[in-house]
Tab-separated table of C-alpha atoms in Angstrom:
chain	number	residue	atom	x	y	z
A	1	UNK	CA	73.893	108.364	95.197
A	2	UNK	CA	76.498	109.751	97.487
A	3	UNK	CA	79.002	112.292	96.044
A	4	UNK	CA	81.964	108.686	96.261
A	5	UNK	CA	79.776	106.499	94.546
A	6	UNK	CA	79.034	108.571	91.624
A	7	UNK	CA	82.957	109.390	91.865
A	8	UNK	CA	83.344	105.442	91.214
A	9	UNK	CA	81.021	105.739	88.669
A	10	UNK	CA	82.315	108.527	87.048
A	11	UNK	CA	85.785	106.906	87.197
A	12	UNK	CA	84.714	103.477	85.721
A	13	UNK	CA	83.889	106.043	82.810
A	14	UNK	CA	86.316	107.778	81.642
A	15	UNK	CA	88.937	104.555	82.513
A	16	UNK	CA	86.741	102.558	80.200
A	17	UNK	CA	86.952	105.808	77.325
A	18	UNK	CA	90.970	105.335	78.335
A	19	UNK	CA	91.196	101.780	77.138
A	20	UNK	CA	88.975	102.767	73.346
A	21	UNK	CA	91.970	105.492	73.059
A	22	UNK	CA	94.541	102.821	74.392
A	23	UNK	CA	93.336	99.903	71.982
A	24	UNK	CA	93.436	101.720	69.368
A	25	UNK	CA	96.314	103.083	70.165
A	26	UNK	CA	98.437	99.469	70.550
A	27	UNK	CA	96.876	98.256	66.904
A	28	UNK	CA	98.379	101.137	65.580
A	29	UNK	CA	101.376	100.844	66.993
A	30	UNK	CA	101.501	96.896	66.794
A	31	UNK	CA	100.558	97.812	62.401
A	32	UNK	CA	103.566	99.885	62.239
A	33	UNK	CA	105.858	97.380	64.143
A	34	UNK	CA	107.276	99.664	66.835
A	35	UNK	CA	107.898	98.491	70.036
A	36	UNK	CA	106.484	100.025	73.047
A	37	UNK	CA	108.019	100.537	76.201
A	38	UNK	CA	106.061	102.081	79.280
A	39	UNK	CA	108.264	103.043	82.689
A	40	UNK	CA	106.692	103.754	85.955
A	41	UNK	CA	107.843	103.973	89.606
A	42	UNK	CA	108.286	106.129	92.924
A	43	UNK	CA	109.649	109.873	91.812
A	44	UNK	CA	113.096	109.406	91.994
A	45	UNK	CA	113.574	106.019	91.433
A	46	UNK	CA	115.898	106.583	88.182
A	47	UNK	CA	113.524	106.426	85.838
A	48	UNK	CA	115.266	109.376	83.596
A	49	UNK	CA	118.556	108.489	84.551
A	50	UNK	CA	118.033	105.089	83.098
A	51	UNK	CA	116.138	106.227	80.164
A	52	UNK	CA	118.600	108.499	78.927
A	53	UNK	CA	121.214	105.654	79.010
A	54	UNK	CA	119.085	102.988	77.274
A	55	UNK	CA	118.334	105.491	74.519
A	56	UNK	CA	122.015	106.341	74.258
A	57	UNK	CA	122.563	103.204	73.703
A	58	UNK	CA	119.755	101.537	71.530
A	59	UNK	CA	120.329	104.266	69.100
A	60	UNK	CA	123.512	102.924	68.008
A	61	UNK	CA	121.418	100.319	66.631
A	62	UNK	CA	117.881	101.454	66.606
A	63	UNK	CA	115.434	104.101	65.873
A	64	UNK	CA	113.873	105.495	68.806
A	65	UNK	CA	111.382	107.478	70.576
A	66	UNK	CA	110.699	109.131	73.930
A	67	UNK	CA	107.917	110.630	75.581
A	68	UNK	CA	108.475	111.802	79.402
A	69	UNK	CA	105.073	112.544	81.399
A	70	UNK	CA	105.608	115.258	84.281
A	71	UNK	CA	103.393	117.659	86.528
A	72	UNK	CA	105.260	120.511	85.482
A	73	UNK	CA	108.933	121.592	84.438
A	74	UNK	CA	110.401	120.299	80.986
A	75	UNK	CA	113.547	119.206	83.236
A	76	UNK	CA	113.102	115.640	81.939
A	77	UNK	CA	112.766	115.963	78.422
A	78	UNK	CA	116.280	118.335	78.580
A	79	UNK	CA	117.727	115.672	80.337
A	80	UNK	CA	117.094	112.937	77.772
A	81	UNK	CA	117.364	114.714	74.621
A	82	UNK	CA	120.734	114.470	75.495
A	83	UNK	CA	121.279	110.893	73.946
A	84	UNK	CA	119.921	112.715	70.875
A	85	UNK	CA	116.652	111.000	70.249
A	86	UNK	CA	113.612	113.006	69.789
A	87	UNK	CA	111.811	113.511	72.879
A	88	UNK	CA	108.523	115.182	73.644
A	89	UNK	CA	107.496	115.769	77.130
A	90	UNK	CA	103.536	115.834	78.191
A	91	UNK	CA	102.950	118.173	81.082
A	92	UNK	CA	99.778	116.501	83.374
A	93	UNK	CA	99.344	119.778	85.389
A	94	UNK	CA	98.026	118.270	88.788
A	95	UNK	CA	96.799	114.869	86.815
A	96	UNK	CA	99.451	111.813	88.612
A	97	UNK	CA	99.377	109.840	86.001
A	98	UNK	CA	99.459	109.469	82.007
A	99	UNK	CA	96.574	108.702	79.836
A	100	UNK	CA	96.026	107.172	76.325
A	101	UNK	CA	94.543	110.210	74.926
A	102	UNK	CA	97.467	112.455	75.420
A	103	UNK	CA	100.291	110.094	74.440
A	104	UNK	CA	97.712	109.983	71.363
A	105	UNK	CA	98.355	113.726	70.944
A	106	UNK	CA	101.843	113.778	71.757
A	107	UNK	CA	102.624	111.445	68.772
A	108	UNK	CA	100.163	113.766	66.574
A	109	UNK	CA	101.970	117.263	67.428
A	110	UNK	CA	105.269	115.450	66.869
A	111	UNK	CA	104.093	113.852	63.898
A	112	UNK	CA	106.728	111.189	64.101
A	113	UNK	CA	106.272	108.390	61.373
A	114	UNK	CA	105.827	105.637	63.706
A	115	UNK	CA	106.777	103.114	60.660
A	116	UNK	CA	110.241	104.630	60.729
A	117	UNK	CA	110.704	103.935	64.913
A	118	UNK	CA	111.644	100.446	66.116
A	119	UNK	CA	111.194	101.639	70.266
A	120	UNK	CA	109.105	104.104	71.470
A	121	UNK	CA	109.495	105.042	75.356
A	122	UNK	CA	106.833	106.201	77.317
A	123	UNK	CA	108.083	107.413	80.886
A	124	UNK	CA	104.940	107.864	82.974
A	125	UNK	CA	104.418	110.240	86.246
A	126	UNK	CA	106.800	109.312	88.997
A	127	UNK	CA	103.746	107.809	91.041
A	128	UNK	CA	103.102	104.215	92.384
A	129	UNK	CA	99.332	104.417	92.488
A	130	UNK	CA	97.369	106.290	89.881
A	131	UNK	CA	99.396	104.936	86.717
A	132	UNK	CA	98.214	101.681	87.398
A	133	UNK	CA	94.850	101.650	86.133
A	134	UNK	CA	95.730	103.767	82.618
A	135	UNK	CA	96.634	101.245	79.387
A	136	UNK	CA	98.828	103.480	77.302
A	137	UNK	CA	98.577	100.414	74.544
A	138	UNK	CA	102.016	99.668	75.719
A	139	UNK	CA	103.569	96.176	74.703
A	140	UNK	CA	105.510	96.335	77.782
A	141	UNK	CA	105.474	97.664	81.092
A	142	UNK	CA	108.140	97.694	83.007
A	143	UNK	CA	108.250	99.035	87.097
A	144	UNK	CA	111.365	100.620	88.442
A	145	UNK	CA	112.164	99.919	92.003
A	146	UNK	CA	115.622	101.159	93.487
A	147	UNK	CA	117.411	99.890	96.543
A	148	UNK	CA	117.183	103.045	98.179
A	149	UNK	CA	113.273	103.133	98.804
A	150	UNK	CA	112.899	99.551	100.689
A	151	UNK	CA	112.203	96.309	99.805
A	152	UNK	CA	108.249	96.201	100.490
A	153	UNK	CA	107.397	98.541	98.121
A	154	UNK	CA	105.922	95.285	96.030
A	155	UNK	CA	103.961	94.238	99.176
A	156	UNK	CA	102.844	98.269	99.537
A	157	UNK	CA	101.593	98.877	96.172
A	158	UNK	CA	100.425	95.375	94.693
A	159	UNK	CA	98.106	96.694	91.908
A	160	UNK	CA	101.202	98.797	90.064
A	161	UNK	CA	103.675	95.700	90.487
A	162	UNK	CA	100.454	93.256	89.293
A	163	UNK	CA	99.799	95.638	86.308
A	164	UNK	CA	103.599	95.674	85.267
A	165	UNK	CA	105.251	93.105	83.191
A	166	UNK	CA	109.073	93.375	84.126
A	167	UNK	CA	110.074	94.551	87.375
A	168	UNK	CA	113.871	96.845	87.106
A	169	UNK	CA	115.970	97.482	90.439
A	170	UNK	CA	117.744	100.462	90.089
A	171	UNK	CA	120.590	102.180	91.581
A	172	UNK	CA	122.229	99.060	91.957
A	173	UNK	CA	125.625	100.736	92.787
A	174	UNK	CA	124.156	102.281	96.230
A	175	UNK	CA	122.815	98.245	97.257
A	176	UNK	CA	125.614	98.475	99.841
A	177	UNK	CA	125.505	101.919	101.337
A	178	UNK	CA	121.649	101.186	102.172
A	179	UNK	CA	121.739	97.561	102.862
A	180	UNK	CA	119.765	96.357	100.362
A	181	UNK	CA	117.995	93.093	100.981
A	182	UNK	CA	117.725	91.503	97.370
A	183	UNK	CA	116.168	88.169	98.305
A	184	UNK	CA	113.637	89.599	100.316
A	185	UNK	CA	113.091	92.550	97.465
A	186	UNK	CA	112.292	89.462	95.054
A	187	UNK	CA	110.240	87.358	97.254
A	188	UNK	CA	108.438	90.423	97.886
A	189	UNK	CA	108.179	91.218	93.993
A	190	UNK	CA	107.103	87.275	93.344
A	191	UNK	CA	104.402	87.218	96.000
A	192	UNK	CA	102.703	89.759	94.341
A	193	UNK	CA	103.550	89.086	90.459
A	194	UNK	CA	104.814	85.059	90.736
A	195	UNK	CA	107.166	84.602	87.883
A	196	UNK	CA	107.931	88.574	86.835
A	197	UNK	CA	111.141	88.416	85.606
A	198	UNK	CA	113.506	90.792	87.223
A	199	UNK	CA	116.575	92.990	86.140
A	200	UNK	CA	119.358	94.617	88.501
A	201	UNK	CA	121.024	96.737	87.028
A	202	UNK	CA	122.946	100.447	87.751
A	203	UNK	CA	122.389	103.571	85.514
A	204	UNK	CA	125.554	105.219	87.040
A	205	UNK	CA	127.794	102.008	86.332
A	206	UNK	CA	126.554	100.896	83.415
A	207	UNK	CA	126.542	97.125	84.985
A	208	UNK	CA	123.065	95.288	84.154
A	209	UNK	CA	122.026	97.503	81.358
A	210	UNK	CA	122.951	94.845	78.570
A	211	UNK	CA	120.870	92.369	80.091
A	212	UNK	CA	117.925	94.479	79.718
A	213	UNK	CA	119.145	95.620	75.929
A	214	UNK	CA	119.268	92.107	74.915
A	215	UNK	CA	115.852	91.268	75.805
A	216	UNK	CA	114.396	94.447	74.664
A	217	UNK	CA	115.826	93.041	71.196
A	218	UNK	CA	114.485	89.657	71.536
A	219	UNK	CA	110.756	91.525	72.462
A	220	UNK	CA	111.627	93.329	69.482
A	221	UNK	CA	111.980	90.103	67.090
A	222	UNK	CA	109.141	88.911	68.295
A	223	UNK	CA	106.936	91.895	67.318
A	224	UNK	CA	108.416	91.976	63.776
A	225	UNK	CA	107.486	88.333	63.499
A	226	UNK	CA	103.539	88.912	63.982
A	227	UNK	CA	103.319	92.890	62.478
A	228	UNK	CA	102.486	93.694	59.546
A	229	UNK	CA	105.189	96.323	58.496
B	1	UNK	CA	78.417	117.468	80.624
B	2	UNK	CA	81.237	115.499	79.577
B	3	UNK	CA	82.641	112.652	82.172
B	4	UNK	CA	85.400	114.280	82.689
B	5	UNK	CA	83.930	118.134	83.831
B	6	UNK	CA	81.627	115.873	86.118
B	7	UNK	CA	84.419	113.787	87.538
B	8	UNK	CA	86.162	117.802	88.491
B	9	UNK	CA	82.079	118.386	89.335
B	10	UNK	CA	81.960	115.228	91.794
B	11	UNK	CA	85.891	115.397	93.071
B	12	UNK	CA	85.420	119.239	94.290
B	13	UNK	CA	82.702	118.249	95.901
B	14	UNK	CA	84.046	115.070	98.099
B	15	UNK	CA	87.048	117.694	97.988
B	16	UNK	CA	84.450	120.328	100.199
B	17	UNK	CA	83.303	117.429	102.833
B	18	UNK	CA	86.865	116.421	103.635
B	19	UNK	CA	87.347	120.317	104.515
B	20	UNK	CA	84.219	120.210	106.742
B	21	UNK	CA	85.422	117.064	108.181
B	22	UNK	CA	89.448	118.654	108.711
B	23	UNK	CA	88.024	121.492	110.399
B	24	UNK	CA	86.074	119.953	112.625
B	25	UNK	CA	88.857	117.588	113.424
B	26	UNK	CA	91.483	120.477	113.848
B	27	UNK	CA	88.973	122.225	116.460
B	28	UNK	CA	88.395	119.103	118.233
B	29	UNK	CA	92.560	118.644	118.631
B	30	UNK	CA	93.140	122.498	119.467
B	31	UNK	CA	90.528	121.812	121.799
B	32	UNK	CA	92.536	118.800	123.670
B	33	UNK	CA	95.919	120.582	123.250
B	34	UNK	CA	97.138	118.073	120.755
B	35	UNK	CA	99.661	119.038	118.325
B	36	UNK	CA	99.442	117.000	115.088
B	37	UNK	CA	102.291	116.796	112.673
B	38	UNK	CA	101.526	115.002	109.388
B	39	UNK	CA	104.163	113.927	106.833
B	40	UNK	CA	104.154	113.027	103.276
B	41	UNK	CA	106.848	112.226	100.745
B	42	UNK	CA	107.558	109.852	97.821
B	43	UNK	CA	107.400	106.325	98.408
B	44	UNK	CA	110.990	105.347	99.998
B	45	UNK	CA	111.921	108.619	101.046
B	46	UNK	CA	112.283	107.603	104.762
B	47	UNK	CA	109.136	108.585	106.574
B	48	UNK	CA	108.703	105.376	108.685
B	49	UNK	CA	112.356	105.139	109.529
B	50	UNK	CA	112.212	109.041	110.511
B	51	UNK	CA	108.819	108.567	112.356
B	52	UNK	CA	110.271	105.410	114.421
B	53	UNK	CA	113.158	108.084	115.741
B	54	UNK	CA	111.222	110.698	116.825
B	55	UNK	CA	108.643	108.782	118.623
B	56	UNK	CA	111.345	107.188	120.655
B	57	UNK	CA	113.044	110.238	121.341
B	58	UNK	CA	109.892	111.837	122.158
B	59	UNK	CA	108.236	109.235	124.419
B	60	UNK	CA	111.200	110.518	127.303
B	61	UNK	CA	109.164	113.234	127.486
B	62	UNK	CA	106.057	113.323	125.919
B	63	UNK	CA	103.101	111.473	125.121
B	64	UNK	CA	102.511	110.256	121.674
B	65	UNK	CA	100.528	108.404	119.141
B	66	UNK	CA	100.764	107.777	115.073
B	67	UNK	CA	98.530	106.961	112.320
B	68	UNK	CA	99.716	105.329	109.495
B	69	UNK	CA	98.235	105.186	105.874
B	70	UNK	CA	99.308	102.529	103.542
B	71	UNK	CA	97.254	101.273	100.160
B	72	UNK	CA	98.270	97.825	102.394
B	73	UNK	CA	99.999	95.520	104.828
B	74	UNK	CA	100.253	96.908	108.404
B	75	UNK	CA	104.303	96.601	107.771
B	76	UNK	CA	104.810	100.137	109.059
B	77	UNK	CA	102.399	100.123	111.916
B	78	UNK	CA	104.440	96.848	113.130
B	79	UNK	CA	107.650	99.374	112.563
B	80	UNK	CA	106.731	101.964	114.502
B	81	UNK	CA	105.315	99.811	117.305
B	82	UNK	CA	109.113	99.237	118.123
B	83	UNK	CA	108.823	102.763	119.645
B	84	UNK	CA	106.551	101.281	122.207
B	85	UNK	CA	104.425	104.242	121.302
B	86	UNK	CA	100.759	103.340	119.991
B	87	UNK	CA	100.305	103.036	116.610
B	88	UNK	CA	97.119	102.574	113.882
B	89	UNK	CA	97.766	101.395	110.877
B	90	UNK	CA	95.287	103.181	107.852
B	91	UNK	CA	94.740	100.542	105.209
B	92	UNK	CA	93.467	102.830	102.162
B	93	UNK	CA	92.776	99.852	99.457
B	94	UNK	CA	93.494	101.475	96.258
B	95	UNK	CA	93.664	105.558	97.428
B	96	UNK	CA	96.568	107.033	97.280
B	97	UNK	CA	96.006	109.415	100.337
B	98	UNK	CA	94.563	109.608	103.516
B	99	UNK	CA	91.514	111.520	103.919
B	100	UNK	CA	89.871	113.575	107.342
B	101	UNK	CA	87.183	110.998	107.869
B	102	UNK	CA	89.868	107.976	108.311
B	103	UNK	CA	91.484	109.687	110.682
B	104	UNK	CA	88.451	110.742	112.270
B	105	UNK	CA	87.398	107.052	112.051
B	106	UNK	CA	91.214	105.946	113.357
B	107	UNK	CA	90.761	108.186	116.174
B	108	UNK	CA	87.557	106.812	117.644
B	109	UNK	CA	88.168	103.076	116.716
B	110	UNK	CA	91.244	103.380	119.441
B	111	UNK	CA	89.542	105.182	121.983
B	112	UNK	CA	92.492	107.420	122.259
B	113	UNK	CA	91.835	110.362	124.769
B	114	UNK	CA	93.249	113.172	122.454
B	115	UNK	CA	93.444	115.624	126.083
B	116	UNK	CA	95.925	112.954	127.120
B	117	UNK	CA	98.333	113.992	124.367
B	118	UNK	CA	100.796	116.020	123.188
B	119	UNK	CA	102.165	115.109	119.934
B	120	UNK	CA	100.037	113.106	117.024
B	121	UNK	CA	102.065	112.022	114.273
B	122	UNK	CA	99.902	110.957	111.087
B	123	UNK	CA	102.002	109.188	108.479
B	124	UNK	CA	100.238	110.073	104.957
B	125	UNK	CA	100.100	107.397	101.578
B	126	UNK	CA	103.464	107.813	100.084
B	127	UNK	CA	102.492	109.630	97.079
B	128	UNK	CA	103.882	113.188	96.175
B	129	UNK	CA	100.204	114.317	94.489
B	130	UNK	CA	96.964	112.653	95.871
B	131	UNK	CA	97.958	114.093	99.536
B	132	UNK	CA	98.439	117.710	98.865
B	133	UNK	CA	94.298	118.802	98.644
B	134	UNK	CA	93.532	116.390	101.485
B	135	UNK	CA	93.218	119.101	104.780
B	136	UNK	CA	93.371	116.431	107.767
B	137	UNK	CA	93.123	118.783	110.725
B	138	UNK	CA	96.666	118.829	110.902
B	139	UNK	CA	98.622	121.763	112.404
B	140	UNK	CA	102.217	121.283	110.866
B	141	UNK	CA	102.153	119.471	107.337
B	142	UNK	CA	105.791	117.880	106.818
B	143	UNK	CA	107.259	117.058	103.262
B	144	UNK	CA	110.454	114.916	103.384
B	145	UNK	CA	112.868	113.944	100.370
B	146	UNK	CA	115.556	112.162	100.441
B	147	UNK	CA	118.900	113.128	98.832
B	148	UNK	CA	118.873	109.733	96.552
B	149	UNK	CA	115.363	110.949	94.719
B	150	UNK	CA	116.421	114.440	93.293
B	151	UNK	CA	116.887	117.623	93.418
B	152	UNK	CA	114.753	118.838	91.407
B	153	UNK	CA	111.721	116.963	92.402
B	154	UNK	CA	110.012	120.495	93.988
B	155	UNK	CA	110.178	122.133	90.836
B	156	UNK	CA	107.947	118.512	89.528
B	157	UNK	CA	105.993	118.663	92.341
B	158	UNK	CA	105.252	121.986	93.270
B	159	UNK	CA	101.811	121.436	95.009
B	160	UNK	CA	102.735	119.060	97.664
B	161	UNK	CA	105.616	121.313	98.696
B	162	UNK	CA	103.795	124.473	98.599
B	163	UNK	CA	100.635	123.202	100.703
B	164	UNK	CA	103.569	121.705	103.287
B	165	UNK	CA	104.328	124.148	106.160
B	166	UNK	CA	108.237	122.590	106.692
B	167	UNK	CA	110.883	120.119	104.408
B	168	UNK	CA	112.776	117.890	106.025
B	169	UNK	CA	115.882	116.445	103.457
B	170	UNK	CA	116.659	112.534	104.620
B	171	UNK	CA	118.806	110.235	104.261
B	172	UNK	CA	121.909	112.653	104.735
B	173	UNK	CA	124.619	109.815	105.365
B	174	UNK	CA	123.788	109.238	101.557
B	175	UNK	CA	124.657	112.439	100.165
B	176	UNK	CA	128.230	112.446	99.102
B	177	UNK	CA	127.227	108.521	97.475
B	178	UNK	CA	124.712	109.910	95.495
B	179	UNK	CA	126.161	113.633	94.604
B	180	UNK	CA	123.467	115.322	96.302
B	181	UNK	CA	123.550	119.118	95.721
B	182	UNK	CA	122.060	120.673	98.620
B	183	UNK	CA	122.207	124.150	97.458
B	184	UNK	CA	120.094	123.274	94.459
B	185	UNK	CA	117.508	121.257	96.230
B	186	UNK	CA	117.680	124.356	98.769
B	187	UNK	CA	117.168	127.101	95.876
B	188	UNK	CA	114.499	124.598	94.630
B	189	UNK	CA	112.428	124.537	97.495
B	190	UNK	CA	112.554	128.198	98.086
B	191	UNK	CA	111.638	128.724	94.446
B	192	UNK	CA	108.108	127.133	95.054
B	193	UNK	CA	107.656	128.297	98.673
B	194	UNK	CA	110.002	130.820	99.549
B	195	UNK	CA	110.553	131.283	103.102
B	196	UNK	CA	110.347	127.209	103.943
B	197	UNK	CA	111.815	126.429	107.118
B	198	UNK	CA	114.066	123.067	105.395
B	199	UNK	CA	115.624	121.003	108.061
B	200	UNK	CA	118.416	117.928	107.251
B	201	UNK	CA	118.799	115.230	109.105
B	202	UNK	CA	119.748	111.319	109.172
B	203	UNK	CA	117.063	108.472	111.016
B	204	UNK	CA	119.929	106.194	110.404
B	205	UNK	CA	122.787	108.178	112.250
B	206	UNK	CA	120.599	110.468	114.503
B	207	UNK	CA	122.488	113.986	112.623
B	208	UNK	CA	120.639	116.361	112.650
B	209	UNK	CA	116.803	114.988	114.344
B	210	UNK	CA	117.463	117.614	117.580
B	211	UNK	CA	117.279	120.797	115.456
B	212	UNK	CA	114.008	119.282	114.511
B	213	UNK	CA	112.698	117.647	117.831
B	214	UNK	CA	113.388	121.273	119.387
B	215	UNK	CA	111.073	122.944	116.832
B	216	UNK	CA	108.367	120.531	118.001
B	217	UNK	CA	109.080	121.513	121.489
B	218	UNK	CA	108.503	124.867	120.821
B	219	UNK	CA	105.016	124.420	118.311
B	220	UNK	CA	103.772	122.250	121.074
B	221	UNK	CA	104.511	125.212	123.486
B	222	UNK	CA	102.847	127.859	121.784
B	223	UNK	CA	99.507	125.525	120.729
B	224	UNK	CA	99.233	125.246	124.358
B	225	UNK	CA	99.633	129.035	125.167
B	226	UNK	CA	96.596	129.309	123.101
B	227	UNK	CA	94.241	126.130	123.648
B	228	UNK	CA	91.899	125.596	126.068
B	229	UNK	CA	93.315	122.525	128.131
């Protein structure tokens, strides 16, 4: 076999030990009611920036959760345990992605009582390739796209917009500075994922953000409606 | 051996053939007097737009070719055609970087006659991790970031920025709408590779692309005080 094709094989492997971890993962979670939230995008899309609000906010009303995946620095983390939530980051060293096993881990060390958490957020690697393939046993995953990176990003990287199951644009507030076509952004986004719903919505402003909130809530009813808390 | 110590087993060693392949690629372009400039970056940090702008500018004076990686579409290869200067498109399917052997492959597919020119731009996956162990024979290694991603993304990246040889910040006409701080994302970049030549510039308003055109100018000069043409 050459040296690729054993790397395939190799790779099939430990993805397939990935989704054992992540199953088991997602009944646990899905037994103790939280809700799981899993962000991905481009590095610097606003994926912290956005985080830290939506925390802010939902813990007005909620109990929640964050876990921030990075190469290296604890920057992130800082950054969000500013809304005052407990937040763990999980350093990947030169891995571009998360994986089941150490968001397992990361809820272990912590040992948060996930029957006392209504959202748990799990902000991947800024990457739009390798977090595609990795099931964190997330209920929902959401991509972040903002105006400033160009609107065929969806038609560039199909297999992270096809694995997602909400699709954000961020940094709505800059649309106008960069041009930002927003019909062709969503016929780009529904050619590869017809029917994703979309949110617009600015971290800076604040505008969009309850839109998001609400349904968040409703994903949140819904859960409590089939768990077994 | 567990899966995982033979995926490191089986990645160092497709990591060892593309370094057999680089170096035989960067002998062949010393050889032909070619200087080849590769550039990687975040998705949406400006690479194509940048690219398109220096191959025009360049193609007064010089002769020129690209390669361009993408997971798909051949969107940016149909970008950068607008420079009227010839352009391959890379499809990669699901890798997130370009490896030696594509380019190697690129290179003969076109029938390009690498004595016949001066500059060859190769246009890497956005992706700020896969690229940085991939050697592809290329003299100057480029890094670009834009100043809506971030300051701080060198500190979360460190290995793409140290194995660059020069930064380039983009999307200057953006900076005062997004708050950048360039003397933090300056400090930053020294801070993992101290000594970095860091240019800024604009594709959009032209500020800034001489300083950068004129360091090609002279690279290209001093390859060719040293190759065999």
């Amino acid at each position: 076999m050459s040296p690729e094709a054993r790397l395939v094989e190799v790779r099939k492997h430990v993805l397939k030990q990935n989704d054992v971890v992540a199953r088991a993962l997602r009944t646990r979670f899905h037994g103790a009611g939280v809700f799981v939230v899993s962000l991905v995008s481009s590095p610097g899309s606003g994926k912290t920036a956005f985080l830290e609000k939506i925390l802010t906010q939902l813990r007005a009303r909620y109990r929640v959760a964050a876990l921030v995946g990075d190469l290296a620095t604890e920057n992130d983390a800082a950054r969000l345990a500013r809304s005052q939530a407990p937040v763990k980051q999980i350093i990947t060293g030169t891995l571009c992605h998360l994986e089941a096993a150490m968001v397992q881990n990361a809820v272990e060390e912590q040992k948060w009582n996930l029957g006392e958490l209504d959202f748990l957020f799990i902000e991947n690697v800024g990457n739009l390739v390798c977090p595609s393939s990795y099931d964190l046993g997330e209920n929902l995953r959401t991509v972040l796209l903002s105006v400033t990176e160009g609107e065929d990003k969806p038609l560039k990287y199909p297999t992270i917009f096809n694995s997602a199951d909400v699709a954000i644009i961020t940094k709505s507030d800059l649309a106008e500075a960069v041009e930002f076509d927003r019909e062709a952004a969503l016929r780009n986004i529904q050619a590869v994922r017809p029917g994703m719903r979309v949110f617009q919505l600015s971290a800076k402003t604040g505008v969009g953000l309850d839109e998001y909130l609400e349904f968040l809530a409703e994903r949140l009813a819904e859960l409590r409606a089939t768990a077994t808390v």
